[in-house]
Structures are given as C-alpha cells and as structure tokens.
GROMACS .gro file of C-alpha atoms in nm:
model
  420
    1MET     CA    1   1.393   3.256   4.355
    2PRO     CA    2   1.236   3.352   3.992
    3ASP     CA    3   0.936   3.569   3.966
    4ARG     CA    4   0.676   3.317   3.839
    5THR     CA    5   0.407   3.621   3.762
    6VAL     CA    6   0.650   3.783   3.494
    7ALA     CA    7   0.715   3.610   3.163
    8PRO     CA    8   1.032   3.556   3.040
    9VAL     CA    9   1.186   3.788   2.841
   10ILE     CA   10   1.119   3.675   2.450
   11HIS     CA   11   1.446   3.694   2.224
   12PRO     CA   12   1.519   3.591   1.842
   13ILE     CA   13   1.767   3.285   1.832
   14ASP     CA   14   2.083   3.391   1.666
   15GLN     CA   15   2.234   3.063   1.674
   16VAL     CA   16   2.295   2.742   1.835
   17SER     CA   17   2.584   2.592   1.993
   18LEU     CA   18   2.590   2.264   1.834
   19GLN     CA   19   2.853   2.010   1.970
   20GLU     CA   20   3.034   1.826   1.659
   21ALA     CA   21   3.095   1.481   1.633
   22LYS     CA   22   3.446   1.337   1.684
   23GLU     CA   23   3.604   1.095   1.430
   24VAL     CA   24   3.812   0.784   1.512
   25CYS     CA   25   3.949   0.585   1.258
   26LEU     CA   26   3.958   0.208   1.361
   27ASP     CA   27   4.245  -0.035   1.310
   28ASN     CA   28   4.072  -0.183   0.977
   29GLY     CA   29   4.027   0.165   0.858
   30ILE     CA   30   3.647   0.224   0.935
   31ARG     CA   31   3.538   0.556   1.041
   32LEU     CA   32   3.364   0.577   1.396
   33TYR     CA   33   3.219   0.914   1.493
   34TYR     CA   34   3.096   0.994   1.815
   35VAL     CA   35   2.942   1.265   2.071
   36ASN     CA   36   2.998   1.232   2.434
   37ALA     CA   37   2.753   1.445   2.613
   38GLY     CA   38   2.456   1.381   2.831
   39GLN     CA   39   2.422   1.293   3.224
   40GLN     CA   40   2.285   0.950   3.191
   41PRO     CA   41   2.488   0.621   3.151
   42VAL     CA   42   2.338   0.509   2.832
   43MET     CA   43   2.459   0.483   2.493
   44ARG     CA   44   2.333   0.444   2.151
   45LEU     CA   45   2.548   0.246   1.908
   46GLU     CA   46   2.504   0.245   1.515
   47ILE     CA   47   2.638   0.033   1.226
   48ILE     CA   48   2.523   0.198   0.934
   49PHE     CA   49   2.556  -0.003   0.608
   50ASN     CA   50   2.626   0.122   0.252
   51ALA     CA   51   2.348  -0.097   0.149
   52GLY     CA   52   1.988   0.043   0.097
   53LYS     CA   53   1.765   0.024  -0.209
   54TRP     CA   54   2.004   0.211  -0.405
   55TYR     CA   55   2.247  -0.137  -0.414
   56GLU     CA   56   1.949  -0.369  -0.473
   57ASN     CA   57   1.944  -0.586  -0.790
   58ARG     CA   58   1.600  -0.703  -0.727
   59PRO     CA   59   1.375  -0.541  -0.454
   60GLY     CA   60   1.339  -0.638  -0.106
   61LEU     CA   61   1.689  -0.782  -0.092
   62SER     CA   62   1.821  -0.477   0.156
   63TYR     CA   63   1.495  -0.535   0.368
   64PHE     CA   64   1.533  -0.923   0.420
   65THR     CA   65   1.915  -0.914   0.448
   66GLY     CA   66   1.871  -0.643   0.720
   67LYS     CA   67   1.623  -0.848   0.932
   68MET     CA   68   1.824  -1.160   0.903
   69LEU     CA   69   2.091  -0.996   1.094
   70THR     CA   70   1.939  -1.048   1.429
   71GLU     CA   71   1.773  -1.378   1.354
   72GLY     CA   72   2.062  -1.596   1.417
   73THR     CA   73   2.409  -1.635   1.383
   74ASP     CA   74   2.646  -1.917   1.331
   75LYS     CA   75   2.654  -1.976   1.684
   76LYS     CA   76   2.330  -1.865   1.836
   77THR     CA   77   1.971  -1.863   1.726
   78GLY     CA   78   1.745  -1.542   1.691
   79ARG     CA   79   1.572  -1.640   2.041
   80GLU     CA   80   1.918  -1.668   2.191
   81ILE     CA   81   2.018  -1.349   2.054
   82SER     CA   82   1.698  -1.154   2.185
   83ALA     CA   83   1.710  -1.295   2.552
   84LEU     CA   84   2.112  -1.200   2.563
   85PHE     CA   85   2.020  -0.819   2.467
   86ASP     CA   86   1.666  -0.856   2.709
   87GLN     CA   87   1.915  -0.989   2.997
   88LEU     CA   88   2.105  -0.661   2.989
   89GLY     CA   89   1.836  -0.422   2.939
   90ALA     CA   90   1.923  -0.341   2.573
   91PHE     CA   91   1.710  -0.289   2.248
   92VAL     CA   92   1.835  -0.371   1.885
   93GLU     CA   93   1.677  -0.291   1.615
   94VAL     CA   94   1.719  -0.304   1.225
   95THR     CA   95   1.622  -0.051   0.978
   96SER     CA   96   1.617  -0.039   0.573
   97GLY     CA   97   1.608   0.251   0.386
   98PHE     CA   98   1.659   0.402   0.028
   99ASP     CA   99   2.057   0.433   0.103
  100HIS     CA  100   2.150   0.249   0.407
  101ILE     CA  101   2.069  -0.034   0.644
  102ASN     CA  102   2.114   0.064   1.002
  103LEU     CA  103   2.164  -0.193   1.311
  104THR     CA  104   2.125   0.032   1.618
  105VAL     CA  105   2.176  -0.066   1.968
  106HIS     CA  106   2.040   0.124   2.284
  107LEU     CA  107   2.211   0.011   2.606
  108LEU     CA  108   2.342   0.121   2.921
  109THR     CA  109   2.713   0.221   2.886
  110ARG     CA  110   2.870   0.008   3.149
  111HIS     CA  111   2.709  -0.300   2.960
  112LEU     CA  112   2.889  -0.211   2.623
  113SER     CA  113   3.209  -0.423   2.664
  114THR     CA  114   2.935  -0.724   2.745
  115LEU     CA  115   2.742  -0.655   2.428
  116LEU     CA  116   3.040  -0.593   2.151
  117PRO     CA  117   3.111  -0.955   2.101
  118LEU     CA  118   2.743  -1.027   2.043
  119ILE     CA  119   2.739  -0.732   1.820
  120THR     CA  120   3.035  -0.791   1.624
  121GLU     CA  121   2.893  -1.195   1.594
  122LEU     CA  122   2.565  -0.997   1.444
  123ILE     CA  123   2.730  -0.852   1.188
  124SER     CA  124   3.036  -1.088   1.097
  125GLN     CA  125   2.868  -1.438   1.128
  126PRO     CA  126   2.518  -1.408   1.032
  127ALA     CA  127   2.356  -1.769   0.983
  128PHE     CA  128   2.101  -1.694   0.679
  129ARG     CA  129   1.866  -2.006   0.773
  130ASP     CA  130   1.613  -2.107   0.567
  131ASN     CA  131   1.361  -2.125   0.825
  132GLU     CA  132   1.389  -1.783   0.991
  133LEU     CA  133   1.396  -1.617   0.649
  134HIS     CA  134   1.077  -1.830   0.568
  135ASN     CA  135   0.882  -1.670   0.873
  136ILE     CA  136   1.033  -1.301   0.792
  137LYS     CA  137   0.880  -1.353   0.433
  138GLN     CA  138   0.563  -1.461   0.561
  139ILE     CA  139   0.520  -1.179   0.790
  140LYS     CA  140   0.658  -0.938   0.551
  141LYS     CA  141   0.383  -1.064   0.295
  142GLN     CA  142   0.101  -1.034   0.528
  143ARG     CA  143   0.203  -0.723   0.622
  144LEU     CA  144   0.222  -0.577   0.232
  145LEU     CA  145  -0.118  -0.752   0.146
  146VAL     CA  146  -0.260  -0.523   0.437
  147ASP     CA  147  -0.095  -0.191   0.314
  148LEU     CA  148  -0.198  -0.252  -0.045
  149GLN     CA  149  -0.544  -0.233   0.090
  150LYS     CA  150  -0.438   0.143   0.228
  151THR     CA  151  -0.487   0.423  -0.025
  152SER     CA  152  -0.200   0.605   0.159
  153PHE     CA  153   0.059   0.335   0.100
  154VAL     CA  154  -0.045   0.263  -0.235
  155ALA     CA  155  -0.008   0.639  -0.329
  156ALA     CA  156   0.309   0.691  -0.136
  157GLN     CA  157   0.460   0.376  -0.351
  158LYS     CA  158   0.305   0.507  -0.692
  159PHE     CA  159   0.421   0.860  -0.630
  160THR     CA  160   0.770   0.760  -0.550
  161SER     CA  161   0.774   0.521  -0.855
  162LYS     CA  162   0.649   0.787  -1.104
  163VAL     CA  163   0.890   1.049  -0.977
  164PHE     CA  164   1.220   0.841  -0.995
  165GLY     CA  165   1.104   0.584  -1.254
  166GLU     CA  166   0.988   0.250  -1.249
  167GLU     CA  167   1.336   0.090  -1.298
  168HIS     CA  168   1.544   0.342  -1.104
  169PRO     CA  169   1.628   0.181  -0.733
  170TYR     CA  170   1.418   0.406  -0.563
  171GLY     CA  171   1.127   0.358  -0.766
  172LYS     CA  172   1.122  -0.014  -0.777
  173LEU     CA  173   0.831  -0.189  -0.579
  174LEU     CA  174   0.819  -0.500  -0.359
  175ASP     CA  175   0.527  -0.726  -0.472
  176ILE     CA  176   0.452  -1.094  -0.342
  177GLU     CA  177   0.615  -1.240  -0.636
  178ASN     CA  178   0.931  -1.087  -0.518
  179ILE     CA  179   0.876  -1.168  -0.166
  180ASP     CA  180   0.826  -1.560  -0.240
  181SER     CA  181   1.118  -1.574  -0.498
  182THR     CA  182   1.357  -1.443  -0.260
  183SER     CA  183   1.621  -1.690  -0.139
  184ALA     CA  184   1.882  -1.745   0.184
  185GLU     CA  185   2.138  -1.773  -0.105
  186MET     CA  186   2.039  -1.427  -0.248
  187VAL     CA  187   2.034  -1.293   0.082
  188MET     CA  188   2.375  -1.443   0.171
  189LYS     CA  189   2.517  -1.307  -0.158
  190PHE     CA  190   2.391  -0.979  -0.115
  191TYR     CA  191   2.567  -0.947   0.241
  192GLN     CA  192   2.858  -1.041   0.133
  193ARG     CA  193   2.881  -0.790  -0.168
  194GLN     CA  194   2.728  -0.497   0.012
  195LEU     CA  195   2.734  -0.523   0.396
  196LYS     CA  196   3.042  -0.748   0.503
  197GLY     CA  197   3.296  -0.492   0.643
  198ASN     CA  198   3.139  -0.207   0.475
  199PHE     CA  199   3.005   0.029   0.715
  200GLU     CA  200   3.089   0.325   0.964
  201ILE     CA  201   2.972   0.349   1.321
  202MET     CA  202   2.813   0.634   1.501
  203VAL     CA  203   2.797   0.639   1.888
  204ALA     CA  204   2.607   0.889   2.119
  205GLY     CA  205   2.550   0.922   2.481
  206LYS     CA  206   2.797   0.856   2.776
  207VAL     CA  207   3.106   0.727   2.579
  208GLU     CA  208   3.457   0.710   2.749
  209VAL     CA  209   3.808   0.649   2.607
  210GLN     CA  210   3.807   0.285   2.722
  211ASP     CA  211   3.435   0.250   2.531
  212LEU     CA  212   3.650   0.315   2.221
  213LYS     CA  213   3.902   0.110   2.269
  214SER     CA  214   3.645  -0.188   2.322
  215ILE     CA  215   3.499  -0.110   1.991
  216ASN     CA  216   3.827  -0.090   1.816
  217GLU     CA  217   3.947  -0.415   1.976
  218LEU     CA  218   3.608  -0.589   1.818
  219LEU     CA  219   3.473  -0.388   1.538
  220GLY     CA  220   3.814  -0.256   1.443
  221GLN     CA  221   3.941  -0.587   1.373
  222GLU     CA  222   3.680  -0.681   1.088
  223PRO     CA  223   3.824  -0.663   0.758
  224LYS     CA  224   3.717  -0.340   0.595
  225LEU     CA  225   3.600  -0.395   0.209
  226ALA     CA  226   3.399  -0.165  -0.034
  227GLY     CA  227   3.055  -0.260  -0.156
  228LYS     CA  228   2.990  -0.229  -0.508
  229SER     CA  229   2.796   0.053  -0.664
  230PRO     CA  230   2.499   0.012  -0.909
  231ASN     CA  231   2.484   0.101  -1.268
  232VAL     CA  232   2.174   0.295  -1.254
  233PRO     CA  233   1.988   0.371  -1.567
  234ILE     CA  234   1.906   0.763  -1.619
  235HIS     CA  235   1.607   0.879  -1.582
  236ASN     CA  236   1.462   1.191  -1.705
  237TYR     CA  237   1.175   1.328  -1.487
  238GLN     CA  238   0.859   1.397  -1.700
  239PRO     CA  239   0.547   1.487  -1.488
  240SER     CA  240   0.288   1.241  -1.503
  241GLU     CA  241  -0.055   1.161  -1.366
  242LEU     CA  242  -0.226   0.834  -1.227
  243LEU     CA  243  -0.559   0.766  -1.076
  244VAL     CA  244  -0.592   0.441  -0.904
  245GLU     CA  245  -0.988   0.393  -0.844
  246LYS     CA  246  -1.108   0.164  -0.557
  247ASP     CA  247  -1.492   0.135  -0.531
  248ASP     CA  248  -1.511   0.050  -0.173
  249SER     CA  249  -1.314   0.326  -0.047
  250LEU     CA  250  -1.428   0.642   0.147
  251GLN     CA  251  -1.136   0.873   0.089
  252SER     CA  252  -0.873   0.941  -0.184
  253SER     CA  253  -0.495   0.955  -0.068
  254VAL     CA  254  -0.353   1.229  -0.296
  255ARG     CA  255   0.035   1.305  -0.348
  256MET     CA  256   0.149   1.611  -0.537
  257GLY     CA  257   0.527   1.666  -0.641
  258MET     CA  258   0.826   1.626  -0.831
  259ASN     CA  259   1.166   1.561  -0.842
  260PHE     CA  260   1.348   1.815  -0.651
  261ILE     CA  261   1.697   2.025  -0.564
  262ASN     CA  262   1.901   1.805  -0.280
  263ARG     CA  263   2.085   1.958   0.099
  264ASP     CA  264   2.390   2.043  -0.122
  265HIS     CA  265   2.215   2.280  -0.327
  266PRO     CA  266   2.289   2.646  -0.260
  267ASP     CA  267   1.876   2.764  -0.263
  268TYR     CA  268   1.818   2.443  -0.055
  269ILE     CA  269   1.793   2.611   0.311
  270GLU     CA  270   1.555   2.907   0.139
  271ILE     CA  271   1.332   2.662  -0.041
  272LEU     CA  272   1.270   2.517   0.302
  273VAL     CA  273   1.118   2.814   0.438
  274VAL     CA  274   0.907   2.857   0.081
  275ASN     CA  275   0.784   2.481   0.178
  276GLU     CA  276   0.718   2.564   0.564
  277ILE     CA  277   0.510   2.855   0.473
  278LEU     CA  278   0.302   2.594   0.207
  279GLY     CA  279   0.267   2.308   0.421
  280GLY     CA  280   0.555   2.239   0.641
  281TYR     CA  281   0.363   2.257   0.954
  282PHE     CA  282   0.046   2.273   1.130
  283GLY     CA  283  -0.009   2.655   1.084
  284SER     CA  284   0.056   2.624   0.721
  285ARG     CA  285  -0.139   2.773   0.422
  286LEU     CA  286  -0.274   2.438   0.286
  287MET     CA  287  -0.397   2.343   0.648
  288ARG     CA  288  -0.547   2.672   0.692
  289ASN     CA  289  -0.727   2.656   0.379
  290ILE     CA  290  -0.779   2.269   0.291
  291ARG     CA  291  -0.828   2.152   0.670
  292GLU     CA  292  -0.978   2.464   0.854
  293ASP     CA  293  -1.146   2.633   0.601
  294LYS     CA  294  -1.290   2.386   0.356
  295GLY     CA  295  -1.292   2.089   0.603
  296TYR     CA  296  -1.177   1.833   0.369
  297THR     CA  297  -0.940   1.658   0.545
  298TYR     CA  298  -0.764   1.604   0.883
  299GLY     CA  299  -0.428   1.695   0.786
  300ILE     CA  300  -0.222   1.805   0.484
  301ARG     CA  301   0.150   1.877   0.436
  302SER     CA  302   0.429   1.926   0.219
  303GLY     CA  303   0.814   1.790   0.284
  304ILE     CA  304   1.141   1.745   0.096
  305SER     CA  305   1.266   1.406   0.100
  306CYS     CA  306   1.647   1.439   0.045
  307LEU     CA  307   1.816   1.099  -0.048
  308LYS     CA  308   2.179   1.050  -0.131
  309HIS     CA  309   2.088   1.010  -0.517
  310GLY     CA  310   1.807   1.201  -0.550
  311SER     CA  311   1.552   1.426  -0.401
  312LEU     CA  312   1.183   1.468  -0.418
  313TRP     CA  313   0.919   1.734  -0.300
  314VAL     CA  314   0.589   1.610  -0.210
  315ILE     CA  315   0.247   1.754  -0.098
  316SER     CA  316   0.057   1.447   0.097
  317THR     CA  317  -0.321   1.413   0.210
  318ASP     CA  318  -0.609   1.192   0.276
  319VAL     CA  319  -0.961   1.355   0.179
  320LYS     CA  320  -1.320   1.254   0.126
  321LYS     CA  321  -1.331   1.101  -0.200
  322GLU     CA  322  -1.585   1.372  -0.321
  323PHE     CA  323  -1.349   1.646  -0.263
  324ARG     CA  324  -1.024   1.493  -0.427
  325ASN     CA  325  -1.014   1.734  -0.727
  326GLN     CA  326  -1.099   2.046  -0.566
  327THR     CA  327  -0.831   1.970  -0.317
  328ILE     CA  328  -0.612   1.953  -0.617
  329ALA     CA  329  -0.744   2.258  -0.761
  330GLU     CA  330  -0.686   2.434  -0.394
  331ILE     CA  331  -0.341   2.325  -0.392
  332ILE     CA  332  -0.272   2.464  -0.694
  333ARG     CA  333  -0.439   2.795  -0.619
  334GLU     CA  334  -0.187   2.824  -0.275
  335ILE     CA  335   0.104   2.757  -0.491
  336GLN     CA  336  -0.006   3.035  -0.711
  337ILE     CA  337  -0.089   3.265  -0.444
  338LEU     CA  338   0.285   3.201  -0.333
  339GLN     CA  339   0.407   3.280  -0.649
  340ASN     CA  340   0.232   3.595  -0.702
  341GLU     CA  341   0.156   3.781  -0.385
  342PRO     CA  342   0.434   3.862  -0.120
  343VAL     CA  343   0.415   3.692   0.227
  344PRO     CA  344   0.314   3.935   0.477
  345HIS     CA  345   0.566   4.040   0.742
  346GLU     CA  346   0.377   3.897   1.053
  347GLU     CA  347   0.345   3.523   0.879
  348LEU     CA  348   0.727   3.511   0.739
  349THR     CA  349   0.860   3.622   1.073
  350SER     CA  350   0.646   3.349   1.243
  351VAL     CA  351   0.751   3.078   1.040
  352LYS     CA  352   1.114   3.184   1.054
  353ASN     CA  353   1.072   3.164   1.471
  354TYR     CA  354   0.910   2.816   1.402
  355MET     CA  355   1.169   2.661   1.214
  356LEU     CA  356   1.457   2.808   1.422
  357GLY     CA  357   1.287   2.703   1.769
  358THR     CA  358   1.239   2.375   1.607
  359PHE     CA  359   1.590   2.345   1.506
  360VAL     CA  360   1.685   2.402   1.880
  361SER     CA  361   1.430   2.160   2.017
  362GLU     CA  362   1.572   1.859   1.772
  363THR     CA  363   1.906   1.926   1.948
  364ASP     CA  364   1.870   1.842   2.318
  365THR     CA  365   1.988   1.518   2.336
  366PRO     CA  366   2.308   1.330   2.248
  367PHE     CA  367   2.148   1.121   1.995
  368ALA     CA  368   1.923   1.410   1.863
  369VAL     CA  369   2.298   1.579   1.828
  370VAL     CA  370   2.426   1.291   1.626
  371ASP     CA  371   2.116   1.275   1.422
  372LYS     CA  372   2.193   1.629   1.324
  373PHE     CA  373   2.562   1.524   1.212
  374LYS     CA  374   2.422   1.219   1.015
  375THR     CA  375   2.204   1.451   0.818
  376ILE     CA  376   2.521   1.639   0.697
  377HIS     CA  377   2.777   1.380   0.691
  378TYR     CA  378   2.560   1.175   0.442
  379SER     CA  379   2.486   1.495   0.244
  380GLY     CA  380   2.880   1.569   0.181
  381LEU     CA  381   2.859   1.886   0.374
  382GLY     CA  382   3.007   2.021   0.732
  383TYR     CA  383   2.889   2.213   1.007
  384ASN     CA  384   2.896   2.518   0.816
  385TYR     CA  385   2.600   2.417   0.686
  386TYR     CA  386   2.394   2.467   1.012
  387LYS     CA  387   2.560   2.827   1.092
  388LYS     CA  388   2.441   2.907   0.715
  389TYR     CA  389   2.078   2.764   0.796
  390PHE     CA  390   2.043   3.033   1.098
  391LYS     CA  391   2.186   3.303   0.891
  392THR     CA  392   1.982   3.230   0.552
  393ILE     CA  393   1.657   3.188   0.752
  394ARG     CA  394   1.705   3.520   0.926
  395GLU     CA  395   1.754   3.706   0.634
  396ILE     CA  396   1.525   3.585   0.359
  397ASP     CA  397   1.252   3.806   0.279
  398SER     CA  398   0.908   3.816   0.100
  399GLU     CA  399   1.044   3.924  -0.260
  400ARG     CA  400   1.316   3.599  -0.239
  401ILE     CA  401   1.028   3.375  -0.127
  402GLN     CA  402   0.813   3.484  -0.429
  403GLU     CA  403   1.093   3.436  -0.659
  404LEU     CA  404   1.207   3.082  -0.535
  405ALA     CA  405   0.825   2.990  -0.548
  406GLN     CA  406   0.818   3.090  -0.914
  407LYS     CA  407   1.135   2.906  -0.979
  408TYR     CA  408   1.112   2.569  -0.820
  409LEU     CA  409   0.702   2.510  -0.739
  410VAL     CA  410   0.625   2.464  -1.110
  411VAL     CA  411   0.263   2.405  -1.153
  412ASN     CA  412   0.305   2.244  -1.507
  413ASN     CA  413   0.593   1.993  -1.364
  414LEU     CA  414   0.353   1.844  -1.066
  415SER     CA  415   0.315   1.472  -1.102
  416LYS     CA  416  -0.010   1.354  -0.939
  417VAL     CA  417  -0.109   1.034  -0.800
  418VAL     CA  418  -0.498   0.972  -0.684
  419VAL     CA  419  -0.568   0.655  -0.497
  420GLY     CA  420  -0.882   0.554  -0.360
   0.00000   0.00000   0.00000
C-alpha cells in the first residue's frame, strides 16, 4: 500500500517508449498502417485520401466531395447509411483539410466485418445526388455567412491567403459564388480524379490478424489509382499588412506571422522550443504580458502549422479594439527581448519539462499513438524524429534560443492582419 502522505519522486523524462505502427500492403498495393494496443475492444479506422485543398482546381471541391461520401451511394440514401452505423454503435465522420480528406469510423472491433462492406461502398460507389449536394451547399453557405461576421474567422482566412498567396491552393478562399456554382458533376469529377483508389488506411485499437484479413478482402480489392498533382504557381513570400475595419465590432482579431520552416528542417525541433517560450502554452511570455499584465485579451498564442507543401508561423489573439496597436507593439517587443536577452535557466527548464510531459500525455491511447505516426509519415520522417525530439529539447540552451530567434523571428518579415 503506497504512502499517500509522501509525494512521488520527481525525475526528468529521458525518453518515451512509443509503439511503432506496423505496415501491411494489401492485394491492390494500398498501404495499411496499424497499431494493435489498448484493453478495450474498440477500433478507429481511417481512410486517408490524397485529396485536400492542395489538389483543388476550384475552392470548395475537396470539402463538398468529402461531405458527399456519407450522403448516399448507388444503393443507399444518406439516412439509411446513418441508421446502419447507429444500429451498431459506430460513428463516421469526414473531414477535409489542406492536404487530405479523412473518412474516420469509430467502432467496436467485433462489428468490423459487418461494417466493412458499407465502408467499402461509401468510398467506391458514392452517388453524388443533386438534392443531397444542394442541402450540403445550403448548410455550408449559411455557416459561411455566419463565420464571415466573426473577426477571428476573417482574420485567419486573410492571413493564410497573405502568407501563401491568393492563387496558391492553400491561400484560395471559398466564397458564396463558389458554393452556388459547384455542381454534382464537378464533385464527381474531383472524386474520380483524386479520391477513387487513391488512399491509405490507418487502424488503431484492438486489431487482430483476422481484422487485417477482412480489410484486405474488401478494401484490398479496389483498384489502386494515383491522383494528379497540380501545377502550383510559385509564390515568393513578401511581408504585407491588411486592416479590415468593422465599425460594429467591439474587438479586433490580430494575426501576425510569416511563411516558415517545415517539420523536416534540421532546426525545426529547436524552433519549437523558441515558439513555446514566446507563445506556445498558457504560461508563455505573450500570455503573461498581454493577458495577465496588460489585460488586453483573454488569450494569445503562437504556433507553427506544418502542411505537406508549406508551413506558416502565426501569432493569434482577439483584443479590445482600442488596444490593437498596443498589442502589436508588445508582441514585437517580446520577440526582440527573446532575440536580445538570454532566457533564464528556470524558465527554460520549465518549458522543457512542459514540452516533454505534454508529449508523454499525448501518447496514452492507441489512437494518439497512430496520430503521432501520421505526423511523421506525412512529413516524410521516421521514428528517429521522436528520439531526436527528446534529445534536442533536453540539450538546447539559452544561447541557441537567442540565435534561433534572431534567425527566424525576423520582425521585418512579419505579415500583419487586423480585422475589427
């Protein structure tokens, strides 16, 4: 019986034992990656299509194509599909991002063989009916109209477009005209060009050998196809500023940042520490200054968004309208302090412990372990990245922090977007 009056011994985290995903090649050449772990008889099956915004020839196609996958097949209506998942206590969702469309199913492991024919039908025989697309377009249009009234939404959109370029796939913005003019034929063509047979499979949870065989018997028989890579115009990043006034708004949404190094860059892990100190967690310098000391905002953060074909670093906050200029000035001041003054040992140690502890907490479920694999897999990295992650964070010092802040957080390279 442990003595609850005595605190456990605190010790540094040297390394974490991360279960590695195993790879299986299905009969058709499609790759399946899985982690067999956990005590509960549950499973998450993801079908990941190489079909996000990067591959669109017009804004919104990846979103509408993904949404339509669960809205009806040649044999079933969307309502029938939903009922079949509900009957077995399963949950299906489709998300569309910059680089991928994900069809994710959460289910009890024992129901996999029952649901696989339905899942196969969803991705191989989508109907793309006009009436279903009309309903999705109407919902999306209403949401967009609401979102466009939010300063934070507009600022995020405009900032991404500024950094990547308005004609870049990542920077193109969806508008009402795009929604109205999207047809079922366009969606079908995008599916045939980019989704059909062009996917990988990720499975996590209680995964048995028979489960892998069942997946192969259905998803492994669909013809594997390769999608088309777009011809993307080269965008030479130049810092810029944009102010969108909203007279009826009481707050301003501020976005500041620039294009940035990606996860495969040698300095990436070290710059994560720099970012964490500045604005990466609740105890960061930006939070202490702009939230706690000045009271300009409820929250401010900085972060790096790594995509397959680019990356950006952004500082995000919503502040009282009358304090937006002071907020920008304080952000720049904090960057300059980080560049010119060494980080105190106690602060740096605290940030290191926080980052390593957070990593450990993010690997406590089979689903989280697969998510860690997806991070490196779609960045073209191996598991050695995580070993390097721990080593780099433990060894970085204040001098290196200053050097990296001077090299990458260049104030004159910042783009600024203010809405409100």
